[in-house]
Amino acid sequence: MPSSQIGSQEEEIERIYFDNSATTQVDSRVLEVMQPYFSREYGNASSLHSFGRYAYDAMEAARSQVADSINAAPRDLIFTSSGTESDNLALQGAALAYSGRGKHIITSAIEHHAVLRTCQFLEGQGFRVTYLPVDEEGFVSEETLKESITSETILVSIMLANNEIGTIQPIRELSEITKDGGALFMTDAVQAMTKVPVDVEKLNVDLLTMSAHKFHGPKGIGALFVRKGVKLRPLIHGGGHERGLRSSTENIPGMVGMGLAAELGVAEMEESVSRMRRIRDRLIEGTLAAVPRAHLNGPRDAGRLCNNAHFRFDFIEGEGMVLLLDMKGIAASTGSACSTKSLEPSHVLKALGLRHEQCHGSLRLSLSKFSTMEEAEIFLETIPYVIDKLRQMSPLKEGVTYDVPTIH
Ligand SMILES: *Cc1c(COP(=O)(O)O)cnc(C)c1O
């Protein structure tokens, strides 16, 4: 390893990273297996010579690894550039391919923006979209889904696990209702991969999306499961790669990295999940005990991702909390990483029925298999100080009602 890399890794030892739902560290074994495909084995998988054949074989081996990790056939797995692209290809691709049958799509109010904004785009293209509400823990109701399906419904898209509050949806039940209604079922499994068993047969889904950088693989590579017989219109046209669904010269290092990351993630899942769950529970119990007026968002235990703790602190601004924690060496996030640059409250928290002001004091801690109990203890020593300091400065004091406009 070059010395510059060793240096930067040493500097990171003191810092605590609790933002693994935004992105994760590449596993060193994944990085190692990718390296030759940047240097010695740089061929184009479409070429007929040996360079091309090596690249092709590496790509197909990686496809099998990712497919195996979700119990899919390799030929039903398409590589893309990201979770966002996979969501776009699945939604737009199915909408356009099946628009002759109907123009109604159903999704939930708490989807990732990669799904929500694509649905909004499709509304502009003449599709009708129903956004299902969720209960106060973030669960979609099976009854409501059943009532929303019409003969015009072509696609239902409900995420497997939520990226902000960690709610795990009853996908099998929701897909069954959808199939009974004659529509296709899609799920965004980006956050669920390697934390929840993901089996496309047991879940009975037609389309499923993933992203490698959320499970210790590299950025810039994602995948989409497309059940045999399901038709999609491609978004990217060109040389006909990926069965014509996603043209462009293949990202072999990314695919190889994603393949191993998926294989390792699933092989080591049982152990890493129980570790993360213990640390998560300590974070939840410790924070609620140490900080007055602290609340947990999302489900308490059953139905919650093993790596997610999401709090709401009264009289606090989330941005200040994240910045103060960062000064103490702890990386966390307020709401969702995508919305941190705007002051709009998270659409997920609003969908839980929280008021505007309540959404602002929220903090997401998301763990990985590399997180430790020692890091959790450091957080628990730090958070009361951070909250205290911010509350002293807060214009939102106890006794002041939330109806008073707040200053941002
Ligand atoms: C991160 C994320 C995405 C987007 O994946 P990218 O690879 O970053 O584009 C989509 N859905 C969910 C639930 C996510 O958490």
Short mmCIF file of C-alpha atoms and ligand atoms in Angstrom, two decimals:
data_model
loop_
_atom_site.label_atom_id
_atom_site.label_comp_id
_atom_site.label_asym_id
_atom_site.label_seq_id
_atom_site.Cartn_x
_atom_site.Cartn_y
_atom_site.Cartn_z
CA MET A 1 0.00 0.00 0.00
CA PRO A 2 1.43 3.46 -0.85
CA SER A 3 2.63 5.36 2.20
CA SER A 4 0.26 8.28 1.57
CA GLN A 5 -2.68 5.92 2.09
CA ILE A 6 -1.26 4.48 5.29
CA GLY A 7 -0.81 8.04 6.57
CA SER A 8 -4.38 9.05 5.87
CA GLN A 9 -5.75 5.90 7.45
CA GLU A 10 -3.77 6.55 10.65
CA GLU A 11 -5.24 10.03 10.87
CA GLU A 12 -8.70 8.53 10.75
CA ILE A 13 -8.23 6.30 13.77
CA GLU A 14 -9.44 8.98 16.22
CA ARG A 15 -12.58 9.74 14.24
CA ILE A 16 -15.87 7.93 14.69
CA TYR A 17 -18.02 7.32 11.63
CA PHE A 18 -21.71 6.86 12.41
CA ASP A 19 -22.96 7.79 8.93
CA ASN A 20 -22.96 4.45 7.16
CA SER A 21 -26.38 4.97 5.59
CA ALA A 22 -24.80 7.78 3.55
CA THR A 23 -21.88 5.65 2.44
CA THR A 24 -19.47 3.04 3.83
CA GLN A 25 -15.76 2.36 3.90
CA VAL A 26 -14.59 -0.02 1.15
CA ASP A 27 -13.61 -3.33 2.75
CA SER A 28 -9.83 -3.83 2.29
CA ARG A 29 -10.44 -7.26 0.73
CA VAL A 30 -12.74 -5.62 -1.83
CA LEU A 31 -10.19 -2.94 -2.65
CA GLU A 32 -7.53 -5.60 -3.13
CA VAL A 33 -9.57 -7.71 -5.52
CA MET A 34 -10.38 -4.63 -7.63
CA GLN A 35 -6.79 -3.39 -8.10
CA PRO A 36 -5.69 -5.64 -11.01
CA TYR A 37 -8.65 -4.46 -13.08
CA PHE A 38 -7.34 -0.90 -13.03
CA SER A 39 -3.83 -1.89 -14.06
CA ARG A 40 -2.99 -5.27 -15.59
CA GLU A 41 -6.46 -6.47 -16.61
CA TYR A 42 -7.89 -3.31 -18.11
CA GLY A 43 -9.57 -4.90 -21.13
CA ASN A 44 -12.97 -4.06 -22.60
CA ALA A 45 -15.33 -7.00 -21.96
CA SER A 46 -16.62 -6.78 -25.55
CA SER A 47 -13.19 -7.33 -27.14
CA LEU A 48 -12.33 -10.69 -28.68
CA HIS A 49 -8.67 -10.82 -27.56
CA SER A 50 -7.41 -12.18 -24.26
CA PHE A 51 -7.66 -8.79 -22.49
CA GLY A 52 -11.33 -8.70 -23.37
CA ARG A 53 -11.94 -12.31 -22.39
CA TYR A 54 -10.40 -11.78 -18.95
CA ALA A 55 -12.58 -8.73 -18.42
CA TYR A 56 -15.67 -10.64 -19.58
CA ASP A 57 -14.96 -13.57 -17.27
CA ALA A 58 -14.42 -11.24 -14.31
CA MET A 59 -17.70 -9.49 -15.09
CA GLU A 60 -19.69 -12.71 -15.28
CA ALA A 61 -18.12 -14.05 -12.08
CA ALA A 62 -19.10 -10.81 -10.34
CA ARG A 63 -22.63 -11.03 -11.77
CA SER A 64 -22.95 -14.52 -10.28
CA GLN A 65 -21.73 -13.32 -6.89
CA VAL A 66 -24.24 -10.46 -6.74
CA ALA A 67 -27.05 -12.65 -8.10
CA ASP A 68 -26.27 -15.40 -5.55
CA SER A 69 -26.45 -12.88 -2.72
CA ILE A 70 -30.14 -12.26 -3.52
CA ASN A 71 -30.97 -15.79 -4.76
CA ALA A 72 -31.41 -14.62 -8.36
CA ALA A 73 -30.28 -16.10 -11.65
CA PRO A 74 -27.20 -14.26 -13.01
CA ARG A 75 -28.98 -13.50 -16.28
CA ASP A 76 -31.65 -11.57 -14.37
CA LEU A 77 -29.10 -9.14 -12.92
CA ILE A 78 -28.15 -5.88 -14.68
CA PHE A 79 -25.22 -3.74 -13.55
CA THR A 80 -25.76 0.03 -13.45
CA SER A 81 -23.80 2.99 -12.12
CA SER A 82 -25.68 3.41 -8.81
CA GLY A 83 -28.75 2.85 -6.70
CA THR A 84 -30.19 6.02 -8.20
CA GLU A 85 -29.75 4.77 -11.75
CA SER A 86 -31.22 1.38 -10.85
CA ASP A 87 -34.29 3.07 -9.34
CA ASN A 88 -34.66 5.25 -12.45
CA LEU A 89 -34.27 2.36 -14.86
CA ALA A 90 -36.74 0.18 -12.97
CA LEU A 91 -39.42 2.88 -12.60
CA GLN A 92 -39.11 4.70 -15.91
CA GLY A 93 -38.28 1.52 -17.77
CA ALA A 94 -41.35 -0.34 -16.50
CA ALA A 95 -43.64 2.69 -16.78
CA LEU A 96 -42.76 3.14 -20.45
CA ALA A 97 -42.85 -0.57 -21.27
CA TYR A 98 -46.28 -1.10 -19.69
CA SER A 99 -47.98 2.25 -20.37
CA GLY A 100 -50.23 0.54 -22.88
CA ARG A 101 -51.81 -1.43 -20.01
CA GLY A 102 -52.35 1.47 -17.64
CA LYS A 103 -50.77 4.62 -16.32
CA HIS A 104 -51.09 4.26 -12.55
CA ILE A 105 -48.09 3.77 -10.22
CA ILE A 106 -48.16 3.32 -6.44
CA THR A 107 -45.29 4.13 -4.10
CA SER A 108 -44.88 5.29 -0.50
CA ALA A 109 -44.44 8.77 0.92
CA ILE A 110 -41.11 7.82 2.54
CA GLU A 111 -39.15 6.52 -0.46
CA HIS A 112 -35.64 7.75 -1.25
CA HIS A 113 -35.55 10.75 -3.58
CA ALA A 114 -34.24 8.46 -6.34
CA VAL A 115 -37.73 6.90 -6.36
CA LEU A 116 -39.85 9.92 -5.36
CA ARG A 117 -38.37 12.37 -7.84
CA THR A 118 -38.57 9.77 -10.63
CA CYS A 119 -42.26 9.28 -9.81
CA GLN A 120 -42.76 13.04 -9.91
CA PHE A 121 -41.05 13.11 -13.31
CA LEU A 122 -43.40 10.37 -14.51
CA GLU A 123 -46.39 12.41 -13.32
CA GLY A 124 -45.22 15.07 -15.75
CA GLN A 125 -45.20 12.40 -18.47
CA GLY A 126 -48.88 11.59 -17.99
CA PHE A 127 -48.70 8.91 -15.30
CA ARG A 128 -50.81 9.05 -12.13
CA VAL A 129 -48.92 8.30 -8.92
CA THR A 130 -50.40 7.39 -5.52
CA TYR A 131 -48.10 8.10 -2.55
CA LEU A 132 -49.17 5.76 0.26
CA PRO A 133 -49.10 7.24 3.76
CA VAL A 134 -47.24 5.49 6.60
CA ASP A 135 -48.04 5.08 10.29
CA GLU A 136 -46.07 6.81 13.07
CA GLU A 137 -43.31 4.18 12.86
CA GLY A 138 -43.05 4.37 9.08
CA PHE A 139 -44.98 1.23 8.07
CA VAL A 140 -47.11 1.08 4.93
CA SER A 141 -50.54 -0.47 5.54
CA GLU A 142 -51.45 -3.58 3.56
CA GLU A 143 -55.10 -2.52 3.62
CA THR A 144 -54.33 0.88 2.14
CA LEU A 145 -52.28 -0.71 -0.62
CA LYS A 146 -55.09 -3.11 -1.44
CA GLU A 147 -57.58 -0.24 -1.67
CA SER A 148 -55.26 1.79 -3.91
CA ILE A 149 -54.73 -0.80 -6.64
CA THR A 150 -56.97 -0.37 -9.69
CA SER A 151 -57.14 -2.03 -13.10
CA GLU A 152 -54.95 0.84 -14.31
CA THR A 153 -52.12 0.06 -11.83
CA ILE A 154 -49.00 -1.22 -13.58
CA LEU A 155 -46.34 -0.91 -10.87
CA VAL A 156 -46.02 -0.74 -7.07
CA SER A 157 -42.69 0.38 -5.63
CA ILE A 158 -42.08 0.13 -1.86
CA MET A 159 -38.61 0.28 -0.34
CA LEU A 160 -37.39 -2.69 1.68
CA ALA A 161 -35.73 -0.62 4.42
CA ASN A 162 -35.89 3.13 4.93
CA ASN A 163 -32.64 5.10 4.79
CA GLU A 164 -33.62 7.65 7.45
CA ILE A 165 -35.55 5.87 10.19
CA GLY A 166 -34.69 2.25 9.37
CA THR A 167 -38.23 0.87 9.03
CA ILE A 168 -38.28 -2.56 7.33
CA GLN A 169 -41.49 -3.05 5.33
CA PRO A 170 -43.41 -6.36 5.09
CA ILE A 171 -42.39 -6.72 1.44
CA ARG A 172 -43.62 -10.28 0.92
CA GLU A 173 -47.15 -9.35 2.03
CA LEU A 174 -47.13 -6.14 -0.03
CA SER A 175 -45.89 -7.91 -3.16
CA GLU A 176 -48.54 -10.61 -2.78
CA ILE A 177 -51.30 -7.99 -2.66
CA THR A 178 -49.74 -6.32 -5.70
CA LYS A 179 -49.53 -9.56 -7.71
CA ASP A 180 -53.15 -10.33 -6.85
CA GLY A 181 -53.99 -6.91 -8.26
CA GLY A 182 -52.16 -7.75 -11.50
CA ALA A 183 -49.30 -5.21 -11.19
CA LEU A 184 -45.52 -5.50 -11.01
CA PHE A 185 -43.75 -5.12 -7.65
CA MET A 186 -40.47 -3.28 -7.24
CA THR A 187 -38.41 -2.74 -4.09
CA ASP A 188 -35.45 -0.45 -3.37
CA ALA A 189 -33.18 -2.72 -1.31
CA VAL A 190 -30.23 -0.31 -1.17
CA GLN A 191 -30.26 -0.01 2.63
CA ALA A 192 -31.37 -3.56 3.30
CA MET A 193 -28.57 -5.40 1.50
CA THR A 194 -26.31 -7.32 3.93
CA LYS A 195 -28.44 -6.23 6.91
CA VAL A 196 -31.67 -8.06 6.15
CA PRO A 197 -31.92 -11.37 4.26
CA VAL A 198 -32.75 -10.37 0.67
CA ASP A 199 -34.14 -13.24 -1.40
CA VAL A 200 -36.01 -12.29 -4.57
CA GLU A 201 -37.97 -15.56 -4.49
CA LYS A 202 -39.08 -15.32 -0.87
CA LEU A 203 -39.87 -11.63 -1.26
CA ASN A 204 -41.60 -12.42 -4.57
CA VAL A 205 -40.45 -9.17 -6.22
CA ASP A 206 -40.15 -8.37 -9.95
CA LEU A 207 -37.60 -5.57 -9.69
CA LEU A 208 -35.04 -4.91 -6.94
CA THR A 209 -32.33 -2.25 -6.70
CA MET A 210 -28.95 -2.15 -4.90
CA SER A 211 -25.87 0.01 -4.58
CA ALA A 212 -22.38 -1.29 -3.73
CA HIS A 213 -21.13 1.70 -1.75
CA LYS A 214 -23.81 1.13 0.89
CA PHE A 215 -22.31 -2.28 1.75
CA HIS A 216 -18.53 -1.73 1.74
CA GLY A 217 -18.16 -1.85 -2.03
CA PRO A 218 -17.01 0.99 -4.29
CA LYS A 219 -19.02 4.02 -5.38
CA GLY A 220 -20.27 4.25 -8.95
CA ILE A 221 -21.65 0.74 -9.28
CA GLY A 222 -25.16 -0.55 -8.65
CA ALA A 223 -27.36 -3.39 -9.80
CA LEU A 224 -30.94 -4.09 -10.76
CA PHE A 225 -32.71 -7.44 -10.57
CA VAL A 226 -35.23 -7.85 -13.40
CA ARG A 227 -37.38 -10.96 -13.14
CA LYS A 228 -37.48 -13.08 -16.27
CA GLY A 229 -40.34 -11.95 -18.49
CA VAL A 230 -40.49 -8.41 -17.09
CA LYS A 231 -40.00 -5.81 -19.80
CA LEU A 232 -38.13 -2.53 -19.43
CA ARG A 233 -37.48 0.32 -21.85
CA PRO A 234 -33.80 1.30 -21.50
CA LEU A 235 -32.80 4.82 -20.46
CA ILE A 236 -29.33 4.66 -22.00
CA HIS A 237 -29.03 3.62 -25.63
CA GLY A 238 -25.84 2.53 -27.36
CA GLY A 239 -23.82 -0.61 -27.91
CA GLY A 240 -26.35 -2.96 -26.36
CA HIS A 241 -24.51 -3.94 -23.17
CA GLU A 242 -26.33 -5.56 -20.25
CA ARG A 243 -28.88 -7.26 -22.52
CA GLY A 244 -29.56 -3.93 -24.21
CA LEU A 245 -30.87 -2.43 -20.97
CA ARG A 246 -27.83 -0.39 -20.06
CA SER A 247 -25.33 0.42 -22.78
CA SER A 248 -21.77 1.64 -22.12
CA THR A 249 -18.40 -0.04 -21.62
CA GLU A 250 -18.61 -2.04 -18.43
CA ASN A 251 -17.11 -0.85 -15.14
CA ILE A 252 -15.16 -4.05 -14.50
CA PRO A 253 -13.33 -2.95 -11.31
CA GLY A 254 -16.64 -1.76 -9.88
CA MET A 255 -18.43 -4.98 -10.77
CA VAL A 256 -15.62 -7.11 -9.30
CA GLY A 257 -15.71 -5.01 -6.12
CA MET A 258 -19.49 -5.20 -5.85
CA GLY A 259 -19.38 -8.97 -6.38
CA LEU A 260 -17.02 -9.59 -3.51
CA ALA A 261 -18.71 -6.99 -1.27
CA ALA A 262 -22.06 -8.74 -1.77
CA GLU A 263 -20.59 -12.19 -1.16
CA LEU A 264 -18.72 -11.14 1.99
CA GLY A 265 -21.65 -9.08 3.24
CA VAL A 266 -24.02 -12.03 3.06
CA ALA A 267 -21.50 -14.60 4.35
CA GLU A 268 -20.73 -12.43 7.38
CA MET A 269 -24.22 -11.07 7.85
CA GLU A 270 -25.31 -13.11 10.85
CA GLU A 271 -22.35 -12.05 12.93
CA SER A 272 -22.26 -8.42 11.84
CA VAL A 273 -26.01 -7.98 12.29
CA SER A 274 -25.97 -9.20 15.88
CA ARG A 275 -22.96 -6.97 16.64
CA MET A 276 -24.60 -3.90 15.11
CA ARG A 277 -27.86 -4.64 16.89
CA ARG A 278 -26.13 -4.72 20.28
CA ILE A 279 -24.39 -1.41 19.60
CA ARG A 280 -27.61 0.12 18.25
CA ASP A 281 -29.56 -0.94 21.35
CA ARG A 282 -26.89 0.51 23.63
CA LEU A 283 -27.02 3.79 21.66
CA ILE A 284 -30.80 3.95 21.88
CA GLU A 285 -31.09 3.08 25.57
CA GLY A 286 -28.09 5.20 26.53
CA THR A 287 -29.22 8.29 24.65
CA LEU A 288 -32.82 8.16 25.85
CA ALA A 289 -31.54 7.74 29.43
CA ALA A 290 -28.85 10.43 29.27
CA VAL A 291 -30.72 13.21 27.48
CA PRO A 292 -34.01 14.70 28.69
CA ARG A 293 -36.66 15.32 26.03
CA ALA A 294 -35.08 12.86 23.60
CA HIS A 295 -37.31 10.64 21.45
CA LEU A 296 -36.71 7.73 19.11
CA ASN A 297 -38.06 7.96 15.55
CA GLY A 298 -39.08 4.75 13.80
CA PRO A 299 -39.82 1.34 15.29
CA ARG A 300 -38.23 0.40 18.62
CA ASP A 301 -36.93 -3.06 17.76
CA ALA A 302 -38.88 -5.39 15.50
CA GLY A 303 -38.98 -3.96 12.02
CA ARG A 304 -35.97 -1.68 12.51
CA LEU A 305 -32.65 -1.95 10.64
CA CYS A 306 -29.91 -3.33 12.90
CA ASN A 307 -27.64 -0.36 12.12
CA ASN A 308 -30.04 2.56 12.55
CA ALA A 309 -30.72 4.81 15.54
CA HIS A 310 -32.70 7.97 14.80
CA PHE A 311 -33.45 10.52 17.51
CA ARG A 312 -35.42 13.69 17.89
CA PHE A 313 -34.35 16.19 20.52
CA ASP A 314 -36.73 18.96 21.56
CA PHE A 315 -35.53 22.60 21.29
CA ILE A 316 -32.57 21.74 19.03
CA GLU A 317 -31.50 22.38 15.46
CA GLY A 318 -30.09 19.28 13.78
CA GLU A 319 -27.41 21.16 11.85
CA GLY A 320 -25.86 22.56 15.02
CA MET A 321 -25.85 19.09 16.55
CA VAL A 322 -24.06 17.55 13.58
CA LEU A 323 -21.45 20.33 13.53
CA LEU A 324 -20.76 20.13 17.27
CA LEU A 325 -20.50 16.35 17.14
CA ASP A 326 -18.12 16.69 14.21
CA MET A 327 -15.89 18.95 16.30
CA LYS A 328 -15.77 16.09 18.80
CA GLY A 329 -14.77 13.69 16.03
CA ILE A 330 -18.15 12.02 15.58
CA ALA A 331 -19.70 11.93 12.09
CA ALA A 332 -23.49 11.63 12.09
CA SER A 333 -26.27 13.05 9.99
CA THR A 334 -29.40 15.10 10.47
CA GLY A 335 -32.29 13.50 8.62
CA SER A 336 -31.05 12.23 5.31
CA ALA A 337 -27.71 13.10 3.71
CA CYS A 338 -29.44 14.28 0.56
CA SER A 339 -31.42 16.96 2.35
CA THR A 340 -28.72 18.34 4.63
CA LYS A 341 -28.02 21.20 2.26
CA SER A 342 -31.59 22.46 2.44
CA LEU A 343 -33.60 23.58 5.44
CA GLU A 344 -36.70 21.77 4.24
CA PRO A 345 -37.67 19.21 6.88
CA SER A 346 -37.30 15.61 5.82
CA HIS A 347 -40.26 14.22 3.86
CA VAL A 348 -39.89 11.01 5.86
CA LEU A 349 -40.29 12.70 9.25
CA LYS A 350 -43.21 14.76 7.96
CA ALA A 351 -44.87 11.53 6.75
CA LEU A 352 -44.63 10.16 10.32
CA GLY A 353 -46.92 13.01 11.36
CA LEU A 354 -44.22 15.09 13.06
CA ARG A 355 -44.58 18.86 13.04
CA HIS A 356 -42.10 21.02 11.12
CA GLU A 357 -40.28 22.07 14.32
CA GLN A 358 -39.99 18.53 15.61
CA CYS A 359 -38.29 17.38 12.43
CA HIS A 360 -35.45 19.86 12.80
CA GLY A 361 -33.92 18.40 15.95
CA SER A 362 -33.29 15.00 14.46
CA LEU A 363 -30.11 12.98 14.39
CA ARG A 364 -29.37 9.76 12.51
CA LEU A 365 -26.65 7.39 13.67
CA SER A 366 -25.97 4.58 11.22
CA LEU A 367 -23.53 1.79 12.01
CA SER A 368 -21.46 -0.62 9.97
CA LYS A 369 -19.75 -3.94 10.64
CA PHE A 370 -16.69 -1.86 11.58
CA SER A 371 -18.49 0.07 14.35
CA THR A 372 -17.51 -0.74 17.95
CA MET A 373 -19.11 -0.57 21.38
CA GLU A 374 -16.25 1.74 22.48
CA GLU A 375 -17.35 4.22 19.82
CA ALA A 376 -20.91 4.02 21.13
CA GLU A 377 -19.68 4.76 24.67
CA ILE A 378 -17.76 7.82 23.43
CA PHE A 379 -20.91 9.04 21.70
CA LEU A 380 -22.94 8.56 24.89
CA GLU A 381 -20.41 10.60 26.87
CA THR A 382 -20.49 13.35 24.24
CA ILE A 383 -24.18 13.75 23.38
CA PRO A 384 -25.43 15.20 26.72
CA TYR A 385 -22.77 17.94 26.50
CA VAL A 386 -23.70 18.73 22.88
CA ILE A 387 -27.42 18.89 23.62
CA ASP A 388 -26.88 20.99 26.74
CA LYS A 389 -24.73 23.48 24.90
CA LEU A 390 -27.23 23.84 22.05
CA ARG A 391 -30.20 24.17 24.37
CA GLN A 392 -28.48 26.99 26.25
CA MET A 393 -28.25 28.89 22.96
CA SER A 394 -31.65 27.84 21.66
CA PRO A 395 -34.44 30.38 21.18
CA LEU A 396 -36.80 27.43 21.64
CA LYS A 397 -36.94 27.17 25.40
CA GLU A 398 -39.12 24.94 27.47
CA GLY A 399 -42.51 26.55 27.99
CA VAL A 400 -42.38 28.35 24.67
CA THR A 401 -44.94 26.74 22.41
CA TYR A 402 -43.95 25.31 19.10
CA ASP A 403 -46.43 27.56 17.34
CA VAL A 404 -44.05 30.50 17.71
CA PRO A 405 -42.22 30.86 14.39
CA THR A 406 -38.63 29.73 14.68
CA ILE A 407 -35.62 31.48 13.22
CA HIS A 408 -33.51 29.60 10.67
C1 LIG B 1 -28.30 5.70 -1.05
C2 LIG B 1 -29.65 5.27 -1.49
C3 LIG B 1 -30.02 5.31 -2.85
C4 LIG B 1 -29.13 5.89 -3.91
O1 LIG B 1 -28.00 5.09 -4.15
P1 LIG B 1 -26.72 5.74 -4.88
O2 LIG B 1 -25.88 4.58 -5.24
O3 LIG B 1 -26.07 6.64 -3.87
O4 LIG B 1 -27.22 6.49 -6.06
C5 LIG B 1 -31.27 4.85 -3.20
N1 LIG B 1 -32.12 4.37 -2.27
C6 LIG B 1 -31.81 4.30 -0.98
C7 LIG B 1 -32.77 3.73 0.00
C8 LIG B 1 -30.55 4.75 -0.53
O5 LIG B 1 -30.26 4.70 0.76
#
